[in-house]
mmCIF file of C-alpha atoms in Angstrom:
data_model
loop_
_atom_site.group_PDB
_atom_site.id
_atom_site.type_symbol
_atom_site.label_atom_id
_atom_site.label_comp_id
_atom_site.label_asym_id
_atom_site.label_seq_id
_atom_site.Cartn_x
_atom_site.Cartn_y
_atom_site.Cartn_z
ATOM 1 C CA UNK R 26 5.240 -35.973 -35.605
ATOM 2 C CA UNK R 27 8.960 -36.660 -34.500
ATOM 3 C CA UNK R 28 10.218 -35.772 -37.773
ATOM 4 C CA UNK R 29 9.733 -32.178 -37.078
ATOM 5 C CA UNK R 30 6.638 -32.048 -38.265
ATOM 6 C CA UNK R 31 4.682 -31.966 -34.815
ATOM 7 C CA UNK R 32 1.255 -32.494 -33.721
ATOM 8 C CA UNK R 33 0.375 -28.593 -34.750
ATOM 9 C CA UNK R 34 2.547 -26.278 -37.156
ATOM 10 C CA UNK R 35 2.473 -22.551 -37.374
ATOM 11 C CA UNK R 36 3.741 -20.875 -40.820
ATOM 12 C CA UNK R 37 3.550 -18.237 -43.418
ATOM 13 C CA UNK R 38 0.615 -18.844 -45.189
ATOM 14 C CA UNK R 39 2.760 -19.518 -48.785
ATOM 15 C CA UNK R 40 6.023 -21.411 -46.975
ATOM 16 C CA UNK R 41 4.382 -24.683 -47.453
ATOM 17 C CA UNK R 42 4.407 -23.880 -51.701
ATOM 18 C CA UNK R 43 7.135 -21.979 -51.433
ATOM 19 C CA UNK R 44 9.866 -22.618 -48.687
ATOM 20 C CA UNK R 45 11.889 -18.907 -49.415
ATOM 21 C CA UNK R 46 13.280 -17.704 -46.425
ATOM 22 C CA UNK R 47 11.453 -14.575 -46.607
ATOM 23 C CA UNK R 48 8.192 -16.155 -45.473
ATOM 24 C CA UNK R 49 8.263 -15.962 -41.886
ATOM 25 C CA UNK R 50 6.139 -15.125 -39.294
ATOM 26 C CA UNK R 51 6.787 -13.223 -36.268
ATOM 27 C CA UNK R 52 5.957 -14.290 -32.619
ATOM 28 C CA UNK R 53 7.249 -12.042 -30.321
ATOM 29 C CA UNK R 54 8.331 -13.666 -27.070
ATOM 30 C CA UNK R 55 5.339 -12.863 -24.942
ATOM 31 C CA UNK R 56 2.868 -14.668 -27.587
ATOM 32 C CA UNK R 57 4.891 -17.547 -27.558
ATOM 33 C CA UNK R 58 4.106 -17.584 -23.772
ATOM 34 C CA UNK R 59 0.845 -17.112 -24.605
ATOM 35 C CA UNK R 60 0.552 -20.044 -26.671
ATOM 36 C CA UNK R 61 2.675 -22.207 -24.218
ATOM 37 C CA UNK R 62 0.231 -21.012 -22.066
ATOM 38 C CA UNK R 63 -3.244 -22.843 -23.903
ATOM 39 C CA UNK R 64 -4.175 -26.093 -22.145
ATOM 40 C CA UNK R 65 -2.794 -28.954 -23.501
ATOM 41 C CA UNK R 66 0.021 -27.550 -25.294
ATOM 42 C CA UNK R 67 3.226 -29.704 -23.527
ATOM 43 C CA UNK R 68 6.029 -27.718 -26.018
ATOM 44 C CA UNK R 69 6.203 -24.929 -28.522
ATOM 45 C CA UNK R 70 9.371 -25.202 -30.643
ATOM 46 C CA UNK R 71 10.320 -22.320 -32.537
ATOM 47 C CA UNK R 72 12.514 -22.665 -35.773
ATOM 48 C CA UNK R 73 14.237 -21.030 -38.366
ATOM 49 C CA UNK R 74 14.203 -23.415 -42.259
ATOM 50 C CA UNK R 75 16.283 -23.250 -45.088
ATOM 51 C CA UNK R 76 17.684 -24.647 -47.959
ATOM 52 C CA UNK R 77 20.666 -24.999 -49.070
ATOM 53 C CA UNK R 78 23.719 -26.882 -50.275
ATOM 54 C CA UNK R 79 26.624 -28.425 -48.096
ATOM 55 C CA UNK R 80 30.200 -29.124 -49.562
ATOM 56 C CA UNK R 81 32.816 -31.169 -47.865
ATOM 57 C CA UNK R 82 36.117 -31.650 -49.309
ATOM 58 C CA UNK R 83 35.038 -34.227 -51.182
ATOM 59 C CA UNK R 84 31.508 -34.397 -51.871
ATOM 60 C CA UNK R 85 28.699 -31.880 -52.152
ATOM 61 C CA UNK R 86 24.405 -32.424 -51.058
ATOM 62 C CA UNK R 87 21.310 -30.545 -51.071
ATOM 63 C CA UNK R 88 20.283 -29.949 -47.492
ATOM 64 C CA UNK R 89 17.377 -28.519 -45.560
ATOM 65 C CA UNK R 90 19.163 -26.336 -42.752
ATOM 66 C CA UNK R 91 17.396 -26.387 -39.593
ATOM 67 C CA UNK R 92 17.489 -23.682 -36.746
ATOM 68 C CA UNK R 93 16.598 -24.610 -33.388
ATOM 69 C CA UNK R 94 16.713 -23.771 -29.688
ATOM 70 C CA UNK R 95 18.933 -27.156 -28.281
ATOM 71 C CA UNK R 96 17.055 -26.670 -24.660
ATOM 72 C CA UNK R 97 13.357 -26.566 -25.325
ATOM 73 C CA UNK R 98 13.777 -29.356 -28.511
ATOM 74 C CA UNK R 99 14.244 -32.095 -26.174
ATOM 75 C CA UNK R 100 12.439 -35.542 -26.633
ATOM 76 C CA UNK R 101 9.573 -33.926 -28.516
ATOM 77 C CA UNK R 102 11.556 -33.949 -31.614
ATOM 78 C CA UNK R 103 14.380 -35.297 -33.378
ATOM 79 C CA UNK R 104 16.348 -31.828 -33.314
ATOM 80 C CA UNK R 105 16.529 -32.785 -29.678
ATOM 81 C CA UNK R 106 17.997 -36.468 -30.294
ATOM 82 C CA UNK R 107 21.592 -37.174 -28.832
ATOM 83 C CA UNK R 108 24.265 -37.918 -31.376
ATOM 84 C CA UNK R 109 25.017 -41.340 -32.130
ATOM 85 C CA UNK R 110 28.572 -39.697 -32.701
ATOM 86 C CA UNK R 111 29.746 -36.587 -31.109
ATOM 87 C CA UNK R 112 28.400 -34.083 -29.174
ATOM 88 C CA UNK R 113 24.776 -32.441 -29.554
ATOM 89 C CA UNK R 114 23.812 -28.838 -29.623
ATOM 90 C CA UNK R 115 23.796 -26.904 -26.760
ATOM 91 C CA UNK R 116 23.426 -22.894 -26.892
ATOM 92 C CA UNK R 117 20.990 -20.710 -29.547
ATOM 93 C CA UNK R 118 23.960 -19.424 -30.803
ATOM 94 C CA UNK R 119 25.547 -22.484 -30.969
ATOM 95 C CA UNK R 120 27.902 -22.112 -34.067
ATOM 96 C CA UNK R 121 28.584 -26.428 -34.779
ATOM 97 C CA UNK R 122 26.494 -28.315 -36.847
ATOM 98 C CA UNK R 123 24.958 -31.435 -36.468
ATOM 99 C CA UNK R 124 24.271 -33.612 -39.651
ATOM 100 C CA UNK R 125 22.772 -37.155 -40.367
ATOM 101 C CA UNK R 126 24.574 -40.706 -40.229
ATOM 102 C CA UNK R 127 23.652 -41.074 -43.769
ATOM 103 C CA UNK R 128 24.518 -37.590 -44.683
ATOM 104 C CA UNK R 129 28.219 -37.723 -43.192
ATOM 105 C CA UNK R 130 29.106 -41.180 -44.548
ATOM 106 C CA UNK R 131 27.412 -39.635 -48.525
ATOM 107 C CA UNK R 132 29.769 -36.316 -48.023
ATOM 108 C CA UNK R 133 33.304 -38.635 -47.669
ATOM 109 C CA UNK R 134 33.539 -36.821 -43.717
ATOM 110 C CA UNK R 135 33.419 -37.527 -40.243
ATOM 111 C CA UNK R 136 32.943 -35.759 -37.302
ATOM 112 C CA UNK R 137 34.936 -32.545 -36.047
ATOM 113 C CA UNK R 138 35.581 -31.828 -39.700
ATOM 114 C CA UNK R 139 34.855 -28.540 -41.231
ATOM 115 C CA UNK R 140 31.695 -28.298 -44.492
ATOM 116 C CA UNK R 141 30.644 -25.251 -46.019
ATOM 117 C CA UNK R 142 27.016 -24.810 -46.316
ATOM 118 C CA UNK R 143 25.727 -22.157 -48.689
ATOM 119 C CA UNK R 144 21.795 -20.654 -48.939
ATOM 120 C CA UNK R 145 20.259 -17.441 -49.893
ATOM 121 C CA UNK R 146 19.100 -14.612 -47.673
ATOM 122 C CA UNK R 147 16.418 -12.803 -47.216
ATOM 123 C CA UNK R 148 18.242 -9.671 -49.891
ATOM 124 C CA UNK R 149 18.232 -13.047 -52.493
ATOM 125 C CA UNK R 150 22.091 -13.061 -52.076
ATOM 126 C CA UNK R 151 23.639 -15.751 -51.593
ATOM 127 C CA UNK R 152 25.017 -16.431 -47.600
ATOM 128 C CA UNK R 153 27.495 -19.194 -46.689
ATOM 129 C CA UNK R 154 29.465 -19.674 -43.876
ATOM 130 C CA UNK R 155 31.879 -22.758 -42.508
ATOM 131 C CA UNK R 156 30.922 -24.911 -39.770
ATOM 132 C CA UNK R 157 32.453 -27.544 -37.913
ATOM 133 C CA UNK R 158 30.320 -31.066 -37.551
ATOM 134 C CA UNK R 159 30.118 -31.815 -34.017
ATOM 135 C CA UNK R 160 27.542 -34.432 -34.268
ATOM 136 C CA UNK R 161 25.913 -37.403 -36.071
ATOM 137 C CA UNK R 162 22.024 -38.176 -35.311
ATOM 138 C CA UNK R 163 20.910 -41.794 -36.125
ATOM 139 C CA UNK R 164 17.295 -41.620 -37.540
ATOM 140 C CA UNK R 165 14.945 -43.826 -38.464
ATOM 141 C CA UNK R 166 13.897 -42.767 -42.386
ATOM 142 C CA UNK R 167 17.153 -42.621 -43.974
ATOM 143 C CA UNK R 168 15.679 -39.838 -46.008
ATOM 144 C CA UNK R 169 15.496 -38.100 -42.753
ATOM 145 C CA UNK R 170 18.972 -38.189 -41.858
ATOM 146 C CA UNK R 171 20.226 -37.380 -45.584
ATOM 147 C CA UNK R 172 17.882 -34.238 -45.604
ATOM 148 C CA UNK R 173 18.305 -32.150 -42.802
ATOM 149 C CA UNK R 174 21.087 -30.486 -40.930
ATOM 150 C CA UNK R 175 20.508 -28.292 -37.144
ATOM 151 C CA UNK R 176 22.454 -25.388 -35.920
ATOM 152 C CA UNK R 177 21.657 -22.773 -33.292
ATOM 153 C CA UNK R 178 18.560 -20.353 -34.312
ATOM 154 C CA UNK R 179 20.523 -17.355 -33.610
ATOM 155 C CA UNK R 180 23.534 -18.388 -35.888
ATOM 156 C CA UNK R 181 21.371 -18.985 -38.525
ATOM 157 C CA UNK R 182 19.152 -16.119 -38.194
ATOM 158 C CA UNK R 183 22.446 -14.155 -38.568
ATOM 159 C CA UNK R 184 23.340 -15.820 -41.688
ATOM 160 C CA UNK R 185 20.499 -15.395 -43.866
ATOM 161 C CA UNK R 186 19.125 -12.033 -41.965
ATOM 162 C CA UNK R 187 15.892 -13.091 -40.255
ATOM 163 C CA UNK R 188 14.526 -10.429 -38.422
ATOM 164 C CA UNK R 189 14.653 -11.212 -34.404
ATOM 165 C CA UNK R 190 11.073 -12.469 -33.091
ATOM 166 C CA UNK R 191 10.657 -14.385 -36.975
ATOM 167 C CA UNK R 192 10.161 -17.793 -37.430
ATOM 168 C CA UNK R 193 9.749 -19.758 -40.174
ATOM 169 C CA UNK R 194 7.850 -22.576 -38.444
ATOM 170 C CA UNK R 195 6.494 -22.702 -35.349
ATOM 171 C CA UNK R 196 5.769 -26.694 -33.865
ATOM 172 C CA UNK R 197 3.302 -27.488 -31.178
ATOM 173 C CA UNK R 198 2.884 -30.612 -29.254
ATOM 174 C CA UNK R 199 0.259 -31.041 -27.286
ATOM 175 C CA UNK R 200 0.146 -33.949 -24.053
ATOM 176 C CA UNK R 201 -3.409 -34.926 -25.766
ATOM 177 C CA UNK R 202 -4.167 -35.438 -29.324
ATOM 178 C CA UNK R 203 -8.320 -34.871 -28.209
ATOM 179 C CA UNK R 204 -7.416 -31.461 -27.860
ATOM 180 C CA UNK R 205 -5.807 -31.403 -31.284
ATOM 181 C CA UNK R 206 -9.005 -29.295 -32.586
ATOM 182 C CA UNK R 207 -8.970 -26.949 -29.669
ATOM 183 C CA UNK R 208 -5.730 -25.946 -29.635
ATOM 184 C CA UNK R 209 -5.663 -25.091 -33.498
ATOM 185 C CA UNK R 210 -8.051 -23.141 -32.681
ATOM 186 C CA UNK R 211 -6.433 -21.238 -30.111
ATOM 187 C CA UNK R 212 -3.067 -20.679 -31.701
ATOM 188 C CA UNK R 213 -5.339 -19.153 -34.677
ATOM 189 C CA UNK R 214 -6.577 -16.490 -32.482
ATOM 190 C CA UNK R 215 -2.821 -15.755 -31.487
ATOM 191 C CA UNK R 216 -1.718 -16.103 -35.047
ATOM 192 C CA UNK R 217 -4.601 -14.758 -37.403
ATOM 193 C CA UNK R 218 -2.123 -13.827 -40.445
ATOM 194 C CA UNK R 219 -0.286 -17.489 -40.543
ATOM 195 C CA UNK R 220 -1.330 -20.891 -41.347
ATOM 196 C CA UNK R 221 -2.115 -23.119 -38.609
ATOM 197 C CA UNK R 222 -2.519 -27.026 -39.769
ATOM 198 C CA UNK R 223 -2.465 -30.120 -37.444
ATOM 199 C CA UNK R 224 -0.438 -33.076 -38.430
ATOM 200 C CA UNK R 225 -3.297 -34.696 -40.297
ATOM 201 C CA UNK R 226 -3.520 -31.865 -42.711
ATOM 202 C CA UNK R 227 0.188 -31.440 -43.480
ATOM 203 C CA UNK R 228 0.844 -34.992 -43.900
ATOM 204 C CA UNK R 229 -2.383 -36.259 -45.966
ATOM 205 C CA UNK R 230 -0.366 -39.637 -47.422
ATOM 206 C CA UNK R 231 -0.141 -40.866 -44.237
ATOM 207 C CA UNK R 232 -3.804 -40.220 -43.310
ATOM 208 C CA UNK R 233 -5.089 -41.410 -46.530
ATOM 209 C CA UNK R 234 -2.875 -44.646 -46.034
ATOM 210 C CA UNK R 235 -4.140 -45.364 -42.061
ATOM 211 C CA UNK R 236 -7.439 -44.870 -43.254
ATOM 212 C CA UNK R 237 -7.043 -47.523 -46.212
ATOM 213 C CA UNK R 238 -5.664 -50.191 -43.548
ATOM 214 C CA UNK R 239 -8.441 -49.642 -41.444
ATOM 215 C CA UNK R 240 -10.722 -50.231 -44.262
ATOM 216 C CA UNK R 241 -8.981 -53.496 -44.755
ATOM 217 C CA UNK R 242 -8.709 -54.461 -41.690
ATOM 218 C CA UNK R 243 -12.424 -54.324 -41.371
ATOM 219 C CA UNK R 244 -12.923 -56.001 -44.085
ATOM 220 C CA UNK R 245 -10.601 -59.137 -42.900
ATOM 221 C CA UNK R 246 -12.201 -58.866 -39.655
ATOM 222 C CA UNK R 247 -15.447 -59.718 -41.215
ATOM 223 C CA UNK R 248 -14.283 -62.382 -43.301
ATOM 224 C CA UNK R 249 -12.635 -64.323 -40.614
ATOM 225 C CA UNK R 250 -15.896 -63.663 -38.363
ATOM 226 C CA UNK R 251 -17.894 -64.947 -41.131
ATOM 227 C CA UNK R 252 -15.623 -68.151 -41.350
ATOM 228 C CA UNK R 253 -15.870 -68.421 -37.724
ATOM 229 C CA UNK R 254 -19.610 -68.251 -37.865
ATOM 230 C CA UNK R 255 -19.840 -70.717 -40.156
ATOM 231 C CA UNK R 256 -17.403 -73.337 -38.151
ATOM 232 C CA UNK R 257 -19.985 -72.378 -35.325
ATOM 233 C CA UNK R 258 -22.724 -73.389 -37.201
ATOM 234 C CA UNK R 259 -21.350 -76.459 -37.863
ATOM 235 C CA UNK R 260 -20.056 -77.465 -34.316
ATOM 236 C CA UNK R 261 -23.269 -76.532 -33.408
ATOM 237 C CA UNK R 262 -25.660 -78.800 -35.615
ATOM 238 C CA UNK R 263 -23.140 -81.396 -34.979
ATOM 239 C CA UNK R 264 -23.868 -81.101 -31.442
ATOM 240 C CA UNK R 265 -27.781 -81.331 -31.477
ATOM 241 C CA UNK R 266 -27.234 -84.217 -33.829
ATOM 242 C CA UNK R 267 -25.702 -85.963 -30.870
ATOM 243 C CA UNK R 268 -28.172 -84.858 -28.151
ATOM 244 C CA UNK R 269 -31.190 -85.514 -29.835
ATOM 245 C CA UNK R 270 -32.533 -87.701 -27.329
ATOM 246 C CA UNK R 271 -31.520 -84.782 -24.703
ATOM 247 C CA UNK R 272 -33.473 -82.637 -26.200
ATOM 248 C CA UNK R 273 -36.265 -84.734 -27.241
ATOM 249 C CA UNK R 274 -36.561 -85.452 -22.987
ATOM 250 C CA UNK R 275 -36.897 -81.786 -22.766
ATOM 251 C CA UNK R 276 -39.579 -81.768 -25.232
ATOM 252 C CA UNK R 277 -41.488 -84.505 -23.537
ATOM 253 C CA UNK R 278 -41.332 -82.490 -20.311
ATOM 254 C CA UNK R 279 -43.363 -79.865 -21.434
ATOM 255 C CA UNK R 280 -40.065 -77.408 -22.535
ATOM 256 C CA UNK R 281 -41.597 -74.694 -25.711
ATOM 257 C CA UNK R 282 -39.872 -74.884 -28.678
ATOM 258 C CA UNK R 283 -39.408 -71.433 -27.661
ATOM 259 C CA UNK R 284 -37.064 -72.034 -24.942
ATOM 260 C CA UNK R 285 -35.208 -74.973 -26.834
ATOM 261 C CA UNK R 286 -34.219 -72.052 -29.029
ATOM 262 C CA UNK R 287 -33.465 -69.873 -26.028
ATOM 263 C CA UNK R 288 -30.979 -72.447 -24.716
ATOM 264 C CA UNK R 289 -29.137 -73.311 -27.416
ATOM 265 C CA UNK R 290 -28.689 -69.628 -28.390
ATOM 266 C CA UNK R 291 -27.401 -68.985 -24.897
ATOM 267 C CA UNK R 292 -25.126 -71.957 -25.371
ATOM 268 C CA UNK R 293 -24.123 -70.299 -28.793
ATOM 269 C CA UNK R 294 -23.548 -66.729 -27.004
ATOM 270 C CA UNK R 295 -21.485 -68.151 -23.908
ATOM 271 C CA UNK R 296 -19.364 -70.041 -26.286
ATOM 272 C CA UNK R 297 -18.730 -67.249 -28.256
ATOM 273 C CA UNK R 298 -18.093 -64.716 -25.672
ATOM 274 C CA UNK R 299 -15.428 -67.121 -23.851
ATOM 275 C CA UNK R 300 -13.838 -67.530 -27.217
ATOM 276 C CA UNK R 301 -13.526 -63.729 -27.907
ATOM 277 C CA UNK R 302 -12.128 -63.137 -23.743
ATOM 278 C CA UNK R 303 -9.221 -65.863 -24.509
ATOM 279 C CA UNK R 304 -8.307 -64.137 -27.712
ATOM 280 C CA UNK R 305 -8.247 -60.745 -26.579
ATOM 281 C CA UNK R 306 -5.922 -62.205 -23.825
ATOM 282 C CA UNK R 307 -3.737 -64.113 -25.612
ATOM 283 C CA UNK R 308 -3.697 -61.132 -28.129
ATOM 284 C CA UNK R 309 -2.501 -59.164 -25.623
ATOM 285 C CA UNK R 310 -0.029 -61.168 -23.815
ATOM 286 C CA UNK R 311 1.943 -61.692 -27.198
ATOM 287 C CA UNK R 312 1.714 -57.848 -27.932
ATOM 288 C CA UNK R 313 3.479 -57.921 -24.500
ATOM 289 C CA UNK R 314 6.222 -59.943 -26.079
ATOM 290 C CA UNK R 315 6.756 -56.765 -28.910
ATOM 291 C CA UNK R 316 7.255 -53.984 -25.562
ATOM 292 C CA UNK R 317 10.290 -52.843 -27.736
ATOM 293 C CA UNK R 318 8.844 -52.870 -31.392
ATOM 294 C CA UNK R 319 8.096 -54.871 -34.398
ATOM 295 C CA UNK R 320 11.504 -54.874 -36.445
ATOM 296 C CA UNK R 321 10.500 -53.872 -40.390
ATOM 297 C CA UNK R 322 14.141 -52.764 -41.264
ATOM 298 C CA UNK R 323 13.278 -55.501 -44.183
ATOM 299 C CA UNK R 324 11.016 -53.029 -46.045
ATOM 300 C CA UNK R 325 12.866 -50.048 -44.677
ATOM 301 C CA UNK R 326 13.476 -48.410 -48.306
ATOM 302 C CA UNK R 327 9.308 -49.101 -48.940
ATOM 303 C CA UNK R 328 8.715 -47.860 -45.603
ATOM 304 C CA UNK R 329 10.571 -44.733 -45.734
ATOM 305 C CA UNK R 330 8.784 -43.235 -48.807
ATOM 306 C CA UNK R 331 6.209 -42.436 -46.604
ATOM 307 C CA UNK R 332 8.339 -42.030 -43.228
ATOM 308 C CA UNK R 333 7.453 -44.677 -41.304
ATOM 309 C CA UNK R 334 10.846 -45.767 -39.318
ATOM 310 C CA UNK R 335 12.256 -49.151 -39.394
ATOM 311 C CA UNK R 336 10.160 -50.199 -36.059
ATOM 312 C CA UNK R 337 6.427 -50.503 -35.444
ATOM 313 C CA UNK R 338 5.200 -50.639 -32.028
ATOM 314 C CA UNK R 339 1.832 -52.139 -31.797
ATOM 315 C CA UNK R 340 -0.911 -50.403 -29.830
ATOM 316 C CA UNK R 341 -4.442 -51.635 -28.310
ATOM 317 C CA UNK R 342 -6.816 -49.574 -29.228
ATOM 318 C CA UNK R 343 -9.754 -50.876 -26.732
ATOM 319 C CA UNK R 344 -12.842 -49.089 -29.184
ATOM 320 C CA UNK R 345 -11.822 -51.468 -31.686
ATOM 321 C CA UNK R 346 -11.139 -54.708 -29.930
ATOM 322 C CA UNK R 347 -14.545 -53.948 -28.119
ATOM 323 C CA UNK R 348 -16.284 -53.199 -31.457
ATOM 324 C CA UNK R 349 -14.591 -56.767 -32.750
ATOM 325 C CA UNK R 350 -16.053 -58.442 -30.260
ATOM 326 C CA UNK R 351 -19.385 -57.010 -30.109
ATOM 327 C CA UNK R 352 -19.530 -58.013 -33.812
ATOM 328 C CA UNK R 353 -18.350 -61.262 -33.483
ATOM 329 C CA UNK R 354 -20.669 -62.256 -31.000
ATOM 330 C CA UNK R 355 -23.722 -60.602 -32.424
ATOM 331 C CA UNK R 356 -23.105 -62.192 -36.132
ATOM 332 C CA UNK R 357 -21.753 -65.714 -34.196
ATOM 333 C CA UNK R 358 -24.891 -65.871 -32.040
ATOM 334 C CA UNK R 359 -27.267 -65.063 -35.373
ATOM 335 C CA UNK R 360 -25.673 -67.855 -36.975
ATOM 336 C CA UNK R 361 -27.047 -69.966 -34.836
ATOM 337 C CA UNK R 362 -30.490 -69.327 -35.323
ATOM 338 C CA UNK R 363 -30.705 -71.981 -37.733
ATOM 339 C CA UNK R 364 -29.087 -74.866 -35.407
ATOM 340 C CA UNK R 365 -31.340 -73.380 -32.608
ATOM 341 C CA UNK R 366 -34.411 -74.076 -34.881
ATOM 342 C CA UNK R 367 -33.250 -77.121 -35.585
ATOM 343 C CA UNK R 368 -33.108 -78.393 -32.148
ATOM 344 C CA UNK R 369 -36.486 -77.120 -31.504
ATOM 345 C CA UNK R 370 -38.063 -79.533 -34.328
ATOM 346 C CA UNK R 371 -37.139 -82.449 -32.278
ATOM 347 C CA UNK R 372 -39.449 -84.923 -31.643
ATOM 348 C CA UNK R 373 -39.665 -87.522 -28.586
ATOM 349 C CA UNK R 374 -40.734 -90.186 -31.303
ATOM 350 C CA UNK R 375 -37.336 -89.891 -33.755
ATOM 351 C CA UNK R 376 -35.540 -89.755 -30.457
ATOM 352 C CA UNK R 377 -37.275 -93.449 -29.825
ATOM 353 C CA UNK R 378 -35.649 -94.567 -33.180
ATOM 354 C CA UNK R 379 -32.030 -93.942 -31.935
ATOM 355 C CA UNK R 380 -32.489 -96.113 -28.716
#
């Protein structure tokens, strides 16, 4: 979502097969303010996207040139990021250019020197034009900082002839992914003629690879709660074993097998569910511990195939640890049916033969 990509995006219907810079889409400035307007929309980024190819003095790369507005990109993107080296973007019409770490370091340059970045305009000639590098951005996904470039919207909409009011993306973030759905929905209506996907839709890998995990994490989950339940089982027979003559008094004092069962399921359930409070606790206090991220630089060239960055901050998602221990305590406390029947077999006479 960080990458540019945002929680909604808003383009030509064929730019996503075919990124030519004729296949914008025009927003006029008072249906941008429209859409700025839907609830739950916290930014609308306009932007202009090309490719191209950048030459330094020494070295030459294939680039994605990026067009943005410095003052509305902010923290919702990493257009907005401040330069790790330099200075960042500040006007429209700003006429620097601000490259990746990885990118400067693969070109032989360094910042405040001059590149030449060539692309094709909307006529199919071919446009170039000299810029100066005023910045370096740090990203995550070195692919990310070795692919794209930013200057100011106007300056590249003067380069390769984009009509004013034309766009070739258009990113929406919204202050609540719930409204995801209603807010597509919306921008549709404003945009009828131009593709309008959410996040989930433009990057299916990723969805396709968070829904695999959470297969397999279910599928752990019940495997350890199965081991559990067995261990339970165990502790439990192991504890009528020694309170046979306990329970055998019961018996003797008129207690129904029913309510032999009834106790030692309760016993069962209260075990369980004090269990299950002191792990979600200490769960949580040593998520505490990761406040600034799980460091995975380790795997960062597996990682960044898909973009995931080189830190994972864990989240508590409270449906799931609720649904964990709902089933653990359901499945722990069925377990113990068997113990339970057990205990209610006991007889005062075998409890005689332990005295």
């Amino acid at each position: 979502i960080y990458n540019l990509t945002g929680h909604i995006k808003i383009q030509h219907p064929s730019f996503e097969a075919d990124p030519a810079v004729e296949n914008f889409v025009s927003a006029p400035a008072n249906i941008l303010r429209r859409a700025k307007a839907i609830p739950g929309v916290a930014a609308v980024l306009p932007r202009l996207r090309v490719t191209g190819v950048i030459r330094s003095e020494r070295e030459s790369r294939p680039i994605t040139l990026v067009g943005i507005r410095p003052s509305i990109e902010g923290v919702h993107s990493l257009a907005g990021a401040t330069p790790i080296d330099g200075q960042a973007l500040t006007e429209s019409d700003d006429h620097g250019l601000v490259l990746g770490k990885k990118l400067v370091e693969d070109l032989k340059t360094k910042v405040s020197r001059r590149v030449v970045v060539m692309t094709q305009d909307v006529e199919n000639e071919i446009a170039d034009q000299g810029f100066r590098i005023v910045g370096a951005y740090r990203s995550e996904v070195e692919t990310t900082e070795r692919q794209f470039a930013f200057t100011g919207i106007e300056t590249l909409r003067i380069l390769v002839h984009v009509p004013s009011d034309s766009y070739h993306e258009i990113s929406i973030m919204v202050s609540d992914e719930n409204l995801l759905e209603d807010v597509a929905r919306e921008l549709q209506y404003l945009f009828p003629d131009a593709s309008v996907k959410t996040w989930q839709e433009l990057q299916p890998l990723i969805v396709s690879m968070v829904k695999l995990q959470s297969g397999f994490l279910f599928i752990w989950f019940l495997i350890v709660i199965v081991s559990a339940g067995f261990g339970l089982v165990n502790s439990l027979l192991m504890s009528i074993f020694e309170r046979i003559r306990e329970l055998a008094v019961m018996n003797a004092l008129g207690m129904t097998r029913f309510w032999i069962v009834v106790e030692t399921m309760m016993q069962s359930f209260f075990l369980l569910s004090f269990g299950a409070l002191a792990g979600v606790g200490a769960g949580m206090a040593l998520l505490s511990s990761f406040d600034t991220g799980i460091d995975v630089s380790a795997f960062s060239k597996g990682t960044s195939v898909v973009g995931i960055g080189n830190r994972i901050f864990p989240l508590i998602l409270w449906g799931d640890v609720l649904g964990i221990v709902v089933l653990l305590i359901f499945l722990g406390t069925l377990g113990c049916l068997y113990p339970a029947w057990q205990a209610s077999r006991v007889k005062p006479s075998r409890a005689l033969q332990r005295l």
